[in-house]
mmCIF file of C-alpha atoms in Angstrom:
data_model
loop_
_atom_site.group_PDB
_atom_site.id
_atom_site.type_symbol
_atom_site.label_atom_id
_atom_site.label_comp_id
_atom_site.label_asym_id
_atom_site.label_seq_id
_atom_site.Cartn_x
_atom_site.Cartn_y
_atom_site.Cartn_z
ATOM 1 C CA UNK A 1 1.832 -13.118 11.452
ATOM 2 C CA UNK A 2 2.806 -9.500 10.282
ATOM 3 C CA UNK A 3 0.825 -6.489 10.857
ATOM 4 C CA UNK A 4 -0.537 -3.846 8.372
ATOM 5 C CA UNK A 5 1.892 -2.089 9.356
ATOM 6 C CA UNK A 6 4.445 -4.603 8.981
ATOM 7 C CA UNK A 7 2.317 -5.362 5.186
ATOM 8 C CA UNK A 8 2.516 -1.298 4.071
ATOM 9 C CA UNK A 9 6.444 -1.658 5.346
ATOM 10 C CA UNK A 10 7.038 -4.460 2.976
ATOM 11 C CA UNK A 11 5.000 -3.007 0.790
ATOM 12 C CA UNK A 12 6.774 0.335 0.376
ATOM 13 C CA UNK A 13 10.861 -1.075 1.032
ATOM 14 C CA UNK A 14 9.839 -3.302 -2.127
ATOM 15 C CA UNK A 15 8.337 -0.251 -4.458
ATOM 16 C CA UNK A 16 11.382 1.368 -3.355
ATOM 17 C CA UNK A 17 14.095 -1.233 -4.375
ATOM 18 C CA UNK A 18 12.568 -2.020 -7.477
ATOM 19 C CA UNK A 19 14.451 -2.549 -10.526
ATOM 20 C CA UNK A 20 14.116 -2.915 -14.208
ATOM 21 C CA UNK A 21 12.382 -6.070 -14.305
ATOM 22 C CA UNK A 22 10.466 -4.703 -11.782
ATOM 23 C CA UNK A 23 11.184 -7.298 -9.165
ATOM 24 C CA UNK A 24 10.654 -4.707 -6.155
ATOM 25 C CA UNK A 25 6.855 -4.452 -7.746
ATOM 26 C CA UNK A 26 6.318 -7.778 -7.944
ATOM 27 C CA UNK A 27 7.007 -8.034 -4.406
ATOM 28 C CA UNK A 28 4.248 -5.445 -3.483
ATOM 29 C CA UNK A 29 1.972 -6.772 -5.355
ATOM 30 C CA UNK A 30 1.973 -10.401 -3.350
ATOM 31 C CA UNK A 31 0.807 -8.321 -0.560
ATOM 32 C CA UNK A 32 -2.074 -7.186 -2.478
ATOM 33 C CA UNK A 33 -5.149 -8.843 -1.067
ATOM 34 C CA UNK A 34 -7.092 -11.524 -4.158
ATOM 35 C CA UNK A 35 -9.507 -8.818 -4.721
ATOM 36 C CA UNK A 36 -7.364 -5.968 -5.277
ATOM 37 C CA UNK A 37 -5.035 -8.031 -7.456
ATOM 38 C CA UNK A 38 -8.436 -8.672 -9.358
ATOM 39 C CA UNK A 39 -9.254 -5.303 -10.263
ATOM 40 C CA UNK A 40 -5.307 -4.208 -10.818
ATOM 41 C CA UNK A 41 -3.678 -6.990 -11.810
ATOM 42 C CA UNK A 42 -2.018 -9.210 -13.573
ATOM 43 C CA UNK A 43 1.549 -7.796 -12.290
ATOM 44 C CA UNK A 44 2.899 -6.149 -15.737
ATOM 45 C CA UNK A 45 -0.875 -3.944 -15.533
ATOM 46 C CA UNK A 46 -0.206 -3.177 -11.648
ATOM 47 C CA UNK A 47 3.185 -2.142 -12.432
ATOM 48 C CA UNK A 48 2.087 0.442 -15.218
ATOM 49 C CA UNK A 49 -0.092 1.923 -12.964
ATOM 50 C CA UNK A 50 2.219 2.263 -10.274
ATOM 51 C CA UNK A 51 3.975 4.458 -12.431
ATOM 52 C CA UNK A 52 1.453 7.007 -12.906
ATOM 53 C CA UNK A 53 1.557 10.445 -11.257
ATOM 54 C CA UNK A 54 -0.770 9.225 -8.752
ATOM 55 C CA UNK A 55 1.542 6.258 -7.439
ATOM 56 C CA UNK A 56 5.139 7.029 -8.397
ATOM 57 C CA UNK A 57 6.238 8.747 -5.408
ATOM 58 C CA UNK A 58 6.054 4.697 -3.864
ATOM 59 C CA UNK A 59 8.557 4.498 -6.332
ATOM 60 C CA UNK A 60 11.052 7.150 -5.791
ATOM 61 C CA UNK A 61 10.725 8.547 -2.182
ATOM 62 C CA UNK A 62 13.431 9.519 0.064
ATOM 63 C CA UNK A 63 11.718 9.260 3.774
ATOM 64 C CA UNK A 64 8.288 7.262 5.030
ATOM 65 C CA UNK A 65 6.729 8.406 8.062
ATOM 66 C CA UNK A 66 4.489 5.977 9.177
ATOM 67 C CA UNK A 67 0.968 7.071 11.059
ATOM 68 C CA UNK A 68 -0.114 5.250 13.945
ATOM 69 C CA UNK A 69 -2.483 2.172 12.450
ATOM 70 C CA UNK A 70 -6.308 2.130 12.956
ATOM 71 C CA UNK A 71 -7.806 -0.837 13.165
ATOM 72 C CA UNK A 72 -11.409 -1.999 13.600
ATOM 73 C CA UNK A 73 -12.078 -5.485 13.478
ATOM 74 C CA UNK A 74 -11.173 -6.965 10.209
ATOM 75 C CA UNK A 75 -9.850 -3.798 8.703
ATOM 76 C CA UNK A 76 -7.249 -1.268 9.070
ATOM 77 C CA UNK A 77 -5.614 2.036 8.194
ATOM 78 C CA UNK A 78 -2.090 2.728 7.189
ATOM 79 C CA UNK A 79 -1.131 6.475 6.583
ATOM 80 C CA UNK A 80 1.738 6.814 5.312
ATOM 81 C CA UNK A 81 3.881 10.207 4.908
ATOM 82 C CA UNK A 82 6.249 9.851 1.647
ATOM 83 C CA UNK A 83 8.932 13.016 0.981
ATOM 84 C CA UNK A 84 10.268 13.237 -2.360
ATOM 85 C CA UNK A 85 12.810 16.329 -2.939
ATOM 86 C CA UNK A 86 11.046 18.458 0.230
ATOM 87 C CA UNK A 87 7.640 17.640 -0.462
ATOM 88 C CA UNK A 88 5.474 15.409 0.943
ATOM 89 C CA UNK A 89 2.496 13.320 -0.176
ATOM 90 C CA UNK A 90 0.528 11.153 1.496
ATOM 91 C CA UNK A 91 -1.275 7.908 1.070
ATOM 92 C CA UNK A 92 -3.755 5.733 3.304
ATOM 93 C CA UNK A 93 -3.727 2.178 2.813
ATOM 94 C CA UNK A 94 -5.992 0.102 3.838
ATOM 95 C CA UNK A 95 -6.089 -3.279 4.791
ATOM 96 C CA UNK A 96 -8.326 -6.523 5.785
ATOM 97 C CA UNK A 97 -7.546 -9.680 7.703
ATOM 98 C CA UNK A 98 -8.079 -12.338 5.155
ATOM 99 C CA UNK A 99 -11.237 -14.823 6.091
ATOM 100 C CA UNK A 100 -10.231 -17.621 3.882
ATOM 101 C CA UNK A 101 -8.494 -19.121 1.454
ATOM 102 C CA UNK A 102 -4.603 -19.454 1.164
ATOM 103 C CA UNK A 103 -4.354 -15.976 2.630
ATOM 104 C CA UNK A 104 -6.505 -16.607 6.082
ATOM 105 C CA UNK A 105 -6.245 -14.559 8.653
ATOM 106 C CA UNK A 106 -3.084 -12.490 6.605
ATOM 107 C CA UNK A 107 -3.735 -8.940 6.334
ATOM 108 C CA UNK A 108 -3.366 -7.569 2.852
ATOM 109 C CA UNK A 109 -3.951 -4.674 1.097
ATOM 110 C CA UNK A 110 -7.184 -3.736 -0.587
ATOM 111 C CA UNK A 111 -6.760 -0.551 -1.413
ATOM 112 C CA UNK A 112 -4.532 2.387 -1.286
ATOM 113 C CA UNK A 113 -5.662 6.455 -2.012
ATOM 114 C CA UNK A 114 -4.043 9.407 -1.877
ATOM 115 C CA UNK A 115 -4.693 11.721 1.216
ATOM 116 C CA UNK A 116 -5.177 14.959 -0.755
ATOM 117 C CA UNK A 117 -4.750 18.182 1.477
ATOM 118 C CA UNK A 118 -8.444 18.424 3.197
ATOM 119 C CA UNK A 119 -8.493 14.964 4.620
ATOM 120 C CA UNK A 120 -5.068 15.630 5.798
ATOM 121 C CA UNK A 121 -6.419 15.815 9.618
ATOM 122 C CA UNK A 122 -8.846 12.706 9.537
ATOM 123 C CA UNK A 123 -7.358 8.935 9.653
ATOM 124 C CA UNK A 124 -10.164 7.281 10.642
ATOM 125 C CA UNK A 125 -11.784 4.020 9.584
ATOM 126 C CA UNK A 126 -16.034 4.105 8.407
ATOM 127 C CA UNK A 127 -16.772 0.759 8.535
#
């Protein structure tokens, strides 16, 4: 029933709440679709990495902006705007509409990369 956008919302509110037993990670990480979780997981792995440089700003930021959401077919785009002490990074994260299993039809989240400053313009999905 929820959107991506409604997924990267979750998504981010729980990075952004987490705690020391990293509950608000755990969270995220449900919202991961089973292939993703394959190649990140289990949850202890996925939360290391989500302390890296790369993905800590999830962690930490102040503001979200959220991009309006592309979607084409079975797959969509999330940008997201994060600001963390006056600067801003951004992140697209993109999502597919589940075709089976317990997750049918439930958009999750495959994959998320950092927008780095040349793609800043482009938000569009090549599927």
């Amino acid at each position: 029933e929820l959107s991506p956008r409604e997924v990267v919302e979750l998504q981010l509110t729980a990075f952004r709440g987490n705690d020391e037993e990293d509950r608000g990670i755990e969270v995220a990480f449900r919202f991961a679709s089973p292939r993703n979780k394959r190649a990140t997981g289990p949850v202890e792995r996925f939360a290391r990495m989500m302390r890296t440089p790369p993905y800590r700003p999830m962690l930490i930021y102040e503001e979200v902006e959220y991009s309006e959401t592309v979607i084409q077919e079975r797959v969509a785009l999330q940008r997201v705007t994060l600001t963390i002490e006056g600067e801003t990074v951004q992140y697209d994260f993109y999502l597919t509409r589940q075709q089976s299993g317990n997750y049918e039809e439930c958009w999750m989240t495959e994959a998320v990369y950092i927008v780095r400053p040349d793609q800043e313009g482009s938000g569009s999905l090549n599927v």
